[in-house]
mmCIF file of C-alpha atoms in Angstrom:
data_model
loop_
_atom_site.group_PDB
_atom_site.id
_atom_site.type_symbol
_atom_site.label_atom_id
_atom_site.label_comp_id
_atom_site.label_asym_id
_atom_site.label_seq_id
_atom_site.Cartn_x
_atom_site.Cartn_y
_atom_site.Cartn_z
ATOM 1 C CA MET A 1 -22.317 -1.554 -4.956
ATOM 2 C CA GLN A 2 -21.844 -4.623 -3.181
ATOM 3 C CA ARG A 3 -18.828 -6.047 -1.877
ATOM 4 C CA SER A 4 -19.525 -9.522 -3.761
ATOM 5 C CA ASP A 5 -18.925 -7.585 -6.798
ATOM 6 C CA PHE A 6 -15.431 -7.421 -5.967
ATOM 7 C CA ARG A 7 -14.596 -11.149 -5.709
ATOM 8 C CA TYR A 8 -12.805 -13.439 -8.248
ATOM 9 C CA GLU A 9 -11.294 -16.822 -8.028
ATOM 10 C CA LEU A 10 -7.600 -16.802 -7.294
ATOM 11 C CA PRO A 11 -5.518 -19.858 -7.261
ATOM 12 C CA SER A 12 -3.441 -20.074 -3.962
ATOM 13 C CA GLU A 13 0.148 -21.195 -5.786
ATOM 14 C CA LEU A 14 -0.437 -17.472 -7.838
ATOM 15 C CA ILE A 15 -0.033 -15.679 -4.240
ATOM 16 C CA ALA A 16 4.186 -14.102 -4.145
ATOM 17 C CA GLN A 17 5.757 -15.484 -1.243
ATOM 18 C CA VAL A 18 9.162 -14.652 -2.291
ATOM 19 C CA PRO A 19 10.170 -11.373 -4.027
ATOM 20 C CA PRO A 20 11.498 -11.858 -7.817
ATOM 21 C CA ALA A 21 15.077 -12.495 -8.248
ATOM 22 C CA THR A 22 15.714 -8.332 -9.068
ATOM 23 C CA ARG A 23 13.289 -5.235 -8.447
ATOM 24 C CA SER A 24 12.283 -5.168 -12.107
ATOM 25 C CA GLY A 25 12.237 -8.472 -13.118
ATOM 26 C CA GLY A 26 8.535 -9.089 -12.526
ATOM 27 C CA ARG A 27 5.771 -9.172 -15.360
ATOM 28 C CA MET A 28 3.558 -6.017 -16.065
ATOM 29 C CA LEU A 29 0.040 -6.220 -17.820
ATOM 30 C CA VAL A 30 -0.897 -3.373 -19.981
ATOM 31 C CA VAL A 31 -4.669 -2.590 -20.217
ATOM 32 C CA ASP A 32 -4.965 -0.412 -22.781
ATOM 33 C CA PRO A 33 -8.629 1.679 -22.789
ATOM 34 C CA VAL A 34 -10.596 1.451 -25.269
ATOM 35 C CA VAL A 35 -13.020 4.788 -25.570
ATOM 36 C CA ASP A 36 -16.641 4.643 -24.649
ATOM 37 C CA THR A 37 -17.372 0.543 -24.750
ATOM 38 C CA GLY A 38 -15.348 -0.387 -21.601
ATOM 39 C CA ALA A 39 -13.714 -3.134 -23.148
ATOM 40 C CA ALA A 40 -9.956 -3.186 -22.986
ATOM 41 C CA ASP A 41 -7.146 -4.657 -24.897
ATOM 42 C CA PHE A 42 -4.403 -6.371 -22.737
ATOM 43 C CA ARG A 43 -0.780 -6.508 -23.046
ATOM 44 C CA ASP A 44 1.439 -8.936 -21.276
ATOM 45 C CA ALA A 45 4.441 -6.947 -21.003
ATOM 46 C CA ASN A 46 7.096 -6.785 -18.075
ATOM 47 C CA VAL A 47 8.323 -4.184 -15.713
ATOM 48 C CA VAL A 48 11.308 -3.222 -17.228
ATOM 49 C CA ASP A 49 8.838 -2.190 -19.967
ATOM 50 C CA LEU A 50 7.559 1.009 -17.963
ATOM 51 C CA PRO A 51 9.602 3.436 -18.879
ATOM 52 C CA ALA A 52 8.120 3.298 -22.602
ATOM 53 C CA GLU A 53 4.314 3.968 -21.474
ATOM 54 C CA LEU A 54 5.823 7.273 -20.150
ATOM 55 C CA ARG A 55 6.210 10.199 -21.811
ATOM 56 C CA ALA A 56 7.729 13.644 -21.597
ATOM 57 C CA GLY A 57 6.512 15.858 -19.478
ATOM 58 C CA ASP A 58 4.712 13.178 -16.957
ATOM 59 C CA LEU A 59 5.465 13.874 -13.412
ATOM 60 C CA LEU A 60 5.360 10.175 -11.662
ATOM 61 C CA VAL A 61 5.049 10.688 -8.227
ATOM 62 C CA LEU A 62 6.217 7.871 -5.294
ATOM 63 C CA ASN A 63 5.561 7.311 -1.893
ATOM 64 C CA ASP A 64 8.836 7.502 0.465
ATOM 65 C CA THR A 65 7.232 6.249 3.536
ATOM 66 C CA ARG A 66 9.472 3.712 5.346
ATOM 67 C CA VAL A 67 8.116 0.207 6.641
ATOM 68 C CA ILE A 68 9.157 -0.167 10.469
ATOM 69 C CA ARG A 69 9.756 -3.157 12.384
ATOM 70 C CA ALA A 70 6.099 -2.925 13.617
ATOM 71 C CA ARG A 71 5.663 -6.847 15.184
ATOM 72 C CA LEU A 72 6.782 -7.309 18.900
ATOM 73 C CA HIS A 73 6.525 -11.000 20.568
ATOM 74 C CA GLY A 74 6.575 -10.941 24.031
ATOM 75 C CA VAL A 75 4.682 -12.019 27.361
ATOM 76 C CA LYS A 76 2.251 -10.319 30.058
ATOM 77 C CA GLU A 77 3.256 -10.006 33.487
ATOM 78 C CA SER A 78 1.352 -12.647 34.349
ATOM 79 C CA GLY A 79 3.506 -15.046 31.961
ATOM 80 C CA GLY A 80 0.688 -15.444 29.012
ATOM 81 C CA ARG A 81 2.620 -14.949 25.450
ATOM 82 C CA ILE A 82 1.133 -11.928 23.514
ATOM 83 C CA GLU A 83 2.335 -10.561 20.090
ATOM 84 C CA ALA A 84 1.911 -6.890 18.819
ATOM 85 C CA MET A 85 1.907 -5.142 15.515
ATOM 86 C CA ILE A 86 2.223 -0.989 15.699
ATOM 87 C CA GLU A 87 -0.268 0.468 14.003
ATOM 88 C CA ARG A 88 0.807 3.961 14.505
ATOM 89 C CA VAL A 89 4.181 5.467 16.138
ATOM 90 C CA LEU A 90 2.227 8.887 18.325
ATOM 91 C CA ASP A 91 5.525 10.160 19.768
ATOM 92 C CA THR A 92 9.123 8.598 21.184
ATOM 93 C CA ARG A 93 7.226 6.848 23.528
ATOM 94 C CA ARG A 94 3.921 6.062 22.448
ATOM 95 C CA ALA A 95 2.441 3.705 19.711
ATOM 96 C CA LEU A 96 -1.502 2.247 19.223
ATOM 97 C CA ALA A 97 -1.184 -1.175 18.690
ATOM 98 C CA GLN A 98 -2.874 -4.176 17.562
ATOM 99 C CA ILE A 99 -2.394 -6.773 20.179
ATOM 100 C CA LYS A 100 -2.994 -10.771 20.133
ATOM 101 C CA ALA A 101 -3.399 -12.222 23.759
ATOM 102 C CA SER A 102 -5.404 -14.973 25.108
ATOM 103 C CA LYS A 103 -6.849 -12.879 27.816
ATOM 104 C CA THR A 104 -7.059 -8.921 26.865
ATOM 105 C CA PRO A 105 -4.501 -7.234 28.899
ATOM 106 C CA LYS A 106 -5.884 -4.481 31.127
ATOM 107 C CA ALA A 107 -5.331 -0.363 31.644
ATOM 108 C CA GLY A 108 -1.911 0.077 33.576
ATOM 109 C CA SER A 109 -0.542 -3.464 32.952
ATOM 110 C CA SER A 110 2.759 -3.882 31.744
ATOM 111 C CA LEU A 111 3.804 -5.862 28.727
ATOM 112 C CA LEU A 112 7.395 -7.353 28.242
ATOM 113 C CA PHE A 113 9.067 -7.787 24.540
ATOM 114 C CA ALA A 114 12.217 -9.208 23.592
ATOM 115 C CA ASP A 115 13.031 -11.196 26.739
ATOM 116 C CA GLY A 116 12.180 -8.078 28.952
ATOM 117 C CA ALA A 117 14.407 -5.513 26.801
ATOM 118 C CA LEU A 118 11.438 -3.815 25.431
ATOM 119 C CA ILE A 119 8.494 -2.979 28.196
ATOM 120 C CA ALA A 120 5.277 -1.518 27.550
ATOM 121 C CA THR A 121 2.660 -0.188 29.691
ATOM 122 C CA VAL A 122 -1.078 -0.498 28.357
ATOM 123 C CA LEU A 123 -2.485 3.295 28.468
ATOM 124 C CA ALA A 124 -5.768 2.821 27.102
ATOM 125 C CA LYS A 125 -7.715 0.763 24.605
ATOM 126 C CA HIS A 126 -9.066 2.867 21.384
ATOM 127 C CA ASP A 127 -11.678 0.804 19.466
ATOM 128 C CA ASP A 128 -9.485 -2.366 18.294
ATOM 129 C CA LEU A 129 -6.194 -0.451 19.183
ATOM 130 C CA TYR A 130 -4.271 -0.526 22.741
ATOM 131 C CA GLU A 131 -2.622 2.531 23.463
ATOM 132 C CA LEU A 132 1.110 1.451 24.408
ATOM 133 C CA GLU A 133 3.950 3.723 26.514
ATOM 134 C CA PHE A 134 7.171 2.097 26.277
ATOM 135 C CA GLU A 135 10.236 2.506 28.570
ATOM 136 C CA THR A 136 12.467 4.212 25.945
ATOM 137 C CA ASP A 137 13.067 7.962 24.586
ATOM 138 C CA ASP A 138 13.393 6.929 20.951
ATOM 139 C CA LEU A 139 10.453 4.316 20.284
ATOM 140 C CA LEU A 140 11.335 4.023 16.351
ATOM 141 C CA ALA A 141 15.407 3.111 17.444
ATOM 142 C CA ALA A 142 14.001 0.380 19.555
ATOM 143 C CA LEU A 143 11.508 -1.013 17.132
ATOM 144 C CA ASP A 144 14.333 -0.789 14.609
ATOM 145 C CA ALA A 145 16.650 -2.934 17.684
ATOM 146 C CA HIS A 146 13.826 -5.521 18.797
ATOM 147 C CA GLY A 147 10.985 -5.393 16.560
ATOM 148 C CA GLU A 148 10.677 -8.102 13.304
ATOM 149 C CA LEU A 149 9.456 -6.857 9.874
ATOM 150 C CA PRO A 150 5.653 -7.164 8.920
ATOM 151 C CA LEU A 151 5.547 -9.124 6.353
ATOM 152 C CA PRO A 152 1.568 -9.171 5.380
ATOM 153 C CA PRO A 153 -0.325 -12.200 6.349
ATOM 154 C CA TYR A 154 -0.723 -13.881 2.882
ATOM 155 C CA ILE A 155 2.597 -14.575 3.283
ATOM 156 C CA GLN A 156 2.906 -17.851 4.416
ATOM 157 C CA ARG A 157 6.508 -17.370 6.273
ATOM 158 C CA THR A 158 8.228 -15.077 8.598
ATOM 159 C CA ALA A 159 10.301 -12.305 7.748
ATOM 160 C CA ASP A 160 14.479 -13.115 6.462
ATOM 161 C CA GLU A 161 16.892 -12.109 8.977
ATOM 162 C CA ARG A 162 19.287 -9.345 7.725
ATOM 163 C CA LYS A 163 21.390 -11.123 6.048
ATOM 164 C CA SER A 164 21.904 -10.298 2.203
ATOM 165 C CA SER A 165 20.456 -7.349 -0.371
ATOM 166 C CA VAL A 166 18.147 -9.967 -1.297
ATOM 167 C CA SER A 167 16.364 -10.673 2.238
ATOM 168 C CA ASP A 168 12.957 -9.086 3.441
ATOM 169 C CA ASP A 169 14.862 -6.023 5.025
ATOM 170 C CA ALA A 170 15.791 -5.202 1.718
ATOM 171 C CA ARG A 171 13.532 -5.621 -0.576
ATOM 172 C CA TYR A 172 10.163 -5.045 1.341
ATOM 173 C CA GLN A 173 11.580 -1.384 1.219
ATOM 174 C CA THR A 174 11.579 0.519 -1.415
ATOM 175 C CA VAL A 175 14.874 2.004 -2.631
ATOM 176 C CA TRP A 176 14.345 5.469 -1.722
ATOM 177 C CA ALA A 177 12.481 4.521 1.730
ATOM 178 C CA ARG A 178 13.300 7.411 4.156
ATOM 179 C CA GLU A 179 10.144 8.479 5.909
ATOM 180 C CA PRO A 180 9.472 5.948 9.054
ATOM 181 C CA GLY A 181 5.866 5.067 9.801
ATOM 182 C CA ALA A 182 4.539 2.265 7.839
ATOM 183 C CA VAL A 183 3.484 -0.872 8.465
ATOM 184 C CA ALA A 184 3.235 -2.428 5.292
ATOM 185 C CA ALA A 185 5.013 -1.197 2.022
ATOM 186 C CA PRO A 186 3.834 0.581 -0.926
ATOM 187 C CA THR A 187 4.373 -2.804 -3.102
ATOM 188 C CA ALA A 188 3.933 -0.855 -6.848
ATOM 189 C CA SER A 189 7.039 0.901 -6.023
ATOM 190 C CA LEU A 190 8.565 -2.318 -4.922
ATOM 191 C CA HIS A 191 9.302 -3.151 -8.784
ATOM 192 C CA PHE A 192 11.695 -0.025 -9.347
ATOM 193 C CA ASP A 193 15.596 0.224 -8.977
ATOM 194 C CA GLU A 194 18.374 2.802 -9.726
ATOM 195 C CA ALA A 195 18.383 1.475 -13.615
ATOM 196 C CA MET A 196 14.480 2.240 -13.661
ATOM 197 C CA LEU A 197 14.851 5.731 -12.203
ATOM 198 C CA ALA A 198 17.745 6.886 -14.686
ATOM 199 C CA ALA A 199 15.604 5.535 -17.504
ATOM 200 C CA ILE A 200 12.400 7.177 -16.567
ATOM 201 C CA ARG A 201 14.068 10.332 -16.388
ATOM 202 C CA ALA A 202 15.995 9.958 -19.210
ATOM 203 C CA ARG A 203 12.551 10.109 -21.074
ATOM 204 C CA GLY A 204 12.169 13.519 -20.083
ATOM 205 C CA VAL A 205 9.627 12.369 -16.877
ATOM 206 C CA SER A 206 10.072 14.339 -13.864
ATOM 207 C CA ILE A 207 9.896 12.458 -10.363
ATOM 208 C CA ALA A 208 8.238 13.464 -7.208
ATOM 209 C CA PHE A 209 7.190 12.213 -3.674
ATOM 210 C CA THR A 210 4.473 12.141 -1.391
ATOM 211 C CA THR A 211 4.448 10.531 2.075
ATOM 212 C CA LEU A 212 1.762 7.955 2.857
ATOM 213 C CA HIS A 213 2.423 5.554 6.135
ATOM 214 C CA VAL A 214 0.443 2.318 5.185
ATOM 215 C CA GLY A 215 -1.372 1.218 8.094
ATOM 216 C CA ALA A 216 -1.952 -2.644 9.208
ATOM 217 C CA GLY A 217 -5.548 -1.455 8.226
ATOM 218 C CA THR A 218 -4.803 -1.944 4.392
ATOM 219 C CA PHE A 219 -5.445 -5.848 4.816
ATOM 220 C CA GLN A 220 -8.552 -6.155 7.179
ATOM 221 C CA PRO A 221 -11.352 -7.171 4.916
ATOM 222 C CA VAL A 222 -14.562 -5.130 4.354
ATOM 223 C CA ARG A 223 -16.903 -6.207 6.322
ATOM 224 C CA VAL A 224 -19.955 -4.914 5.547
ATOM 225 C CA ASP A 225 -21.927 -6.038 2.251
ATOM 226 C CA ASP A 226 -22.983 -2.722 1.217
ATOM 227 C CA LEU A 227 -19.996 -0.752 0.947
ATOM 228 C CA ALA A 228 -22.094 2.630 1.256
ATOM 229 C CA THR A 229 -21.691 1.994 5.056
ATOM 230 C CA HIS A 230 -18.005 0.248 5.045
ATOM 231 C CA VAL A 231 -15.842 2.585 7.667
ATOM 232 C CA MET A 232 -12.383 3.531 5.873
ATOM 233 C CA HIS A 233 -9.538 3.059 7.957
ATOM 234 C CA ALA A 234 -7.271 6.223 8.410
ATOM 235 C CA GLU A 235 -3.754 6.876 7.260
ATOM 236 C CA ARG A 236 -1.539 9.775 7.686
ATOM 237 C CA LEU A 237 -0.108 11.450 4.755
ATOM 238 C CA THR A 238 2.074 14.711 4.084
ATOM 239 C CA VAL A 239 1.615 16.372 0.792
ATOM 240 C CA THR A 240 4.438 19.693 0.657
ATOM 241 C CA ALA A 241 4.477 22.287 -1.609
ATOM 242 C CA GLU A 242 7.005 21.564 -3.403
ATOM 243 C CA LEU A 243 4.831 18.378 -4.637
ATOM 244 C CA ALA A 244 2.009 20.318 -5.121
ATOM 245 C CA GLN A 245 3.546 22.919 -7.197
ATOM 246 C CA ALA A 246 5.540 20.140 -9.661
ATOM 247 C CA VAL A 247 2.044 18.586 -10.186
ATOM 248 C CA ALA A 248 0.863 22.436 -11.160
ATOM 249 C CA ASP A 249 3.830 22.942 -13.733
ATOM 250 C CA ALA A 250 2.914 18.958 -14.637
ATOM 251 C CA LYS A 251 -0.457 19.905 -15.818
ATOM 252 C CA ALA A 252 0.520 22.728 -17.050
ATOM 253 C CA ARG A 253 2.933 21.663 -19.979
ATOM 254 C CA GLY A 254 0.225 19.032 -20.562
ATOM 255 C CA GLY A 255 1.691 16.269 -18.805
ATOM 256 C CA ARG A 256 0.090 13.489 -17.322
ATOM 257 C CA ILE A 257 0.316 12.638 -13.252
ATOM 258 C CA VAL A 258 1.619 9.102 -12.754
ATOM 259 C CA ALA A 259 1.108 7.363 -9.204
ATOM 260 C CA ALA A 260 2.881 4.952 -8.539
ATOM 261 C CA GLY A 261 0.508 2.485 -6.404
ATOM 262 C CA THR A 262 -2.766 3.079 -4.688
ATOM 263 C CA THR A 263 -1.447 5.336 -1.768
ATOM 264 C CA VAL A 264 -0.124 8.409 -4.259
ATOM 265 C CA VAL A 265 -3.710 8.081 -5.237
ATOM 266 C CA ARG A 266 -5.230 8.442 -2.270
ATOM 267 C CA ALA A 267 -2.512 11.237 -1.391
ATOM 268 C CA LEU A 268 -2.895 13.082 -4.282
ATOM 269 C CA GLU A 269 -7.149 13.056 -4.493
ATOM 270 C CA THR A 270 -6.936 13.803 -0.736
ATOM 271 C CA ALA A 271 -5.004 16.937 -1.004
ATOM 272 C CA GLY A 272 -6.951 17.770 -4.366
ATOM 273 C CA ALA A 273 -10.202 16.934 -3.485
ATOM 274 C CA GLU A 274 -11.806 20.613 -2.985
ATOM 275 C CA THR A 275 -11.185 22.073 -6.887
ATOM 276 C CA GLY A 276 -8.958 19.144 -8.303
ATOM 277 C CA ILE A 277 -5.594 21.639 -7.307
ATOM 278 C CA VAL A 278 -3.349 19.666 -4.939
ATOM 279 C CA VAL A 279 -2.546 22.123 -2.083
ATOM 280 C CA PRO A 280 -0.275 21.419 0.784
ATOM 281 C CA TYR A 281 -1.574 18.811 3.314
ATOM 282 C CA GLN A 282 -0.408 17.029 6.534
ATOM 283 C CA GLY A 283 -3.167 14.987 7.843
ATOM 284 C CA GLU A 284 -4.967 12.125 8.300
ATOM 285 C CA THR A 285 -7.261 10.642 5.041
ATOM 286 C CA ARG A 286 -10.060 8.332 5.320
ATOM 287 C CA LEU A 287 -10.532 8.938 1.278
ATOM 288 C CA PHE A 288 -12.591 5.434 0.104
ATOM 289 C CA ILE A 289 -12.627 5.137 -3.477
ATOM 290 C CA THR A 290 -15.450 3.265 -5.095
ATOM 291 C CA PRO A 291 -16.635 2.974 -8.689
ATOM 292 C CA GLY A 292 -18.006 6.255 -9.644
ATOM 293 C CA TYR A 293 -15.906 8.442 -8.048
ATOM 294 C CA ALA A 294 -14.558 11.209 -10.088
ATOM 295 C CA PHE A 295 -10.725 11.701 -10.330
ATOM 296 C CA ARG A 296 -9.113 14.946 -9.745
ATOM 297 C CA VAL A 297 -5.617 15.024 -10.323
ATOM 298 C CA VAL A 298 -4.092 11.104 -11.077
ATOM 299 C CA ASP A 299 -4.311 9.994 -14.955
ATOM 300 C CA ALA A 300 -2.316 6.903 -14.620
ATOM 301 C CA LEU A 301 -1.926 3.962 -12.481
ATOM 302 C CA LEU A 302 0.965 1.519 -11.789
ATOM 303 C CA THR A 303 -0.147 -1.138 -9.349
ATOM 304 C CA ASN A 304 0.112 -4.572 -7.881
ATOM 305 C CA PHE A 305 -2.727 -7.279 -8.039
ATOM 306 C CA HIS A 306 -4.843 -6.417 -4.925
ATOM 307 C CA LEU A 307 -7.035 -8.961 -2.578
ATOM 308 C CA PRO A 308 -10.408 -9.828 -3.300
ATOM 309 C CA GLU A 309 -13.353 -7.963 -2.067
ATOM 310 C CA SER A 310 -10.494 -5.350 -0.862
ATOM 311 C CA THR A 311 -10.736 -1.832 -0.962
ATOM 312 C CA LEU A 312 -7.396 -1.654 -2.968
ATOM 313 C CA LEU A 313 -9.153 -3.355 -6.072
ATOM 314 C CA MET A 314 -12.139 -1.134 -5.778
ATOM 315 C CA LEU A 315 -9.883 2.089 -6.112
ATOM 316 C CA VAL A 316 -8.225 0.066 -9.073
ATOM 317 C CA CYS A 317 -12.024 -0.682 -10.331
ATOM 318 C CA ALA A 318 -12.953 3.184 -9.836
ATOM 319 C CA PHE A 319 -9.799 4.392 -11.614
ATOM 320 C CA GLY A 320 -9.460 1.882 -14.637
ATOM 321 C CA GLY A 321 -13.604 1.132 -14.817
ATOM 322 C CA TYR A 322 -14.988 -1.807 -13.395
ATOM 323 C CA GLN A 323 -15.722 -4.506 -16.203
ATOM 324 C CA ARG A 324 -12.117 -3.340 -17.393
ATOM 325 C CA VAL A 325 -10.283 -3.660 -14.561
ATOM 326 C CA MET A 326 -11.684 -7.052 -13.451
ATOM 327 C CA ALA A 327 -11.407 -8.623 -17.127
ATOM 328 C CA ALA A 328 -7.932 -7.766 -16.794
ATOM 329 C CA TYR A 329 -7.658 -9.822 -13.304
ATOM 330 C CA ARG A 330 -9.225 -12.594 -15.277
ATOM 331 C CA HIS A 331 -6.756 -12.128 -18.210
ATOM 332 C CA ALA A 332 -4.029 -12.349 -15.028
ATOM 333 C CA VAL A 333 -5.027 -15.216 -13.438
ATOM 334 C CA GLU A 334 -5.281 -17.293 -16.477
ATOM 335 C CA GLN A 335 -1.762 -16.279 -17.628
ATOM 336 C CA ARG A 336 -0.574 -17.076 -14.268
ATOM 337 C CA TYR A 337 0.709 -13.577 -13.129
ATOM 338 C CA ARG A 338 2.286 -13.819 -9.648
ATOM 339 C CA PHE A 339 -0.545 -11.617 -6.824
ATOM 340 C CA PHE A 340 -0.450 -9.183 -3.931
ATOM 341 C CA SER A 341 3.019 -7.237 -2.269
ATOM 342 C CA TYR A 342 5.958 -9.274 -4.401
ATOM 343 C CA GLY A 343 3.970 -10.259 -7.314
ATOM 344 C CA ASP A 344 3.936 -8.968 -10.580
ATOM 345 C CA ALA A 345 2.455 -5.147 -11.681
ATOM 346 C CA MET A 346 -0.361 -3.687 -13.645
ATOM 347 C CA TRP A 347 -0.423 -0.575 -15.949
ATOM 348 C CA LEU A 348 -3.722 1.321 -15.742
ATOM 349 C CA PRO A 349 -4.526 4.817 -17.749
ATOM 350 C CA LEU A 350 -7.411 6.414 -16.281
ATOM 351 C CA ARG A 351 -10.616 4.798 -17.522
ATOM 352 C CA ALA A 352 -11.437 6.599 -21.007
ATOM 353 C CA SER A 353 -15.412 6.328 -20.441
ATOM 354 C CA GLN A 354 -17.035 7.458 -16.988
ATOM 355 C CA SER A 355 -19.158 4.452 -16.474
ATOM 356 C CA SER A 356 -18.168 1.927 -14.135
ATOM 357 C CA ALA A 357 -20.394 0.548 -12.671
ATOM 358 C CA PRO A 358 -20.963 -3.350 -12.969
#
């Protein structure tokens, strides 16, 4: 398949710039499968209708990563302005980062962030990322004190300050976020509030957690036309023995494995890649899911609407069937759904037909 197969027209005014008034206040496009035809019926619903799509015995899997304050502004020793986006915290002092500067910083040079309150030394460059060592013994705490929440590049404003419960600091995190390390939110999970979780449990649905730290690479465009030559960015994940057992138990009782977002899909499919049986896993994944992929673990997906030609859209097309998903996107544009991180959601059972080619 080609990158251009995943192109669609999106009016810029449909890119959500702010979250809905309440977490569960968005719309939800329900895509009902039609066996063998690749066709679909679309139902315009609301996020609060999600519990009605779930069944007793299902297992809902959520990503408990926490977005760190990963964007830093500062200067080089020479005085030139610089911006760093932490891609990955390596330990209590070191991190890999993307750097924007008029001139490339050299190994051994110092970078002064937050008016000198946080200083880093450039250790090396690894491909497009710089390895930095900070003068602190608790880098996550230092980032929380001096960094800025890294809103996605398509949100044309800076992050709100920590002023209220409706600020970006509150709303660009899930209500259960607990494992710091992501530089972007698992956005399908931004729709859940405590009332929604309670309603889901009341239907006899179990809830479990995985951790996948979303990297900035999630926003990088696919730069090659032939998808077979694309190199997927790496992201860290953890699937615990507890989660592996919860998946096994759900399947044994005939329940579906429901993923809240593409990050959960990648985590579970990585951990179940060998046999379809999820096993404990801790490490990196570069799993690149495109149409033709045979899903071994996940049965249903709640997801937001993703960028044209993105790896996330490719995954969703693989899951729901290419024709079916692209038709759903056209419907969403026509019906003025809100797109991307702060946008609306789509509920998608696994495609009824295994044919997902355009």
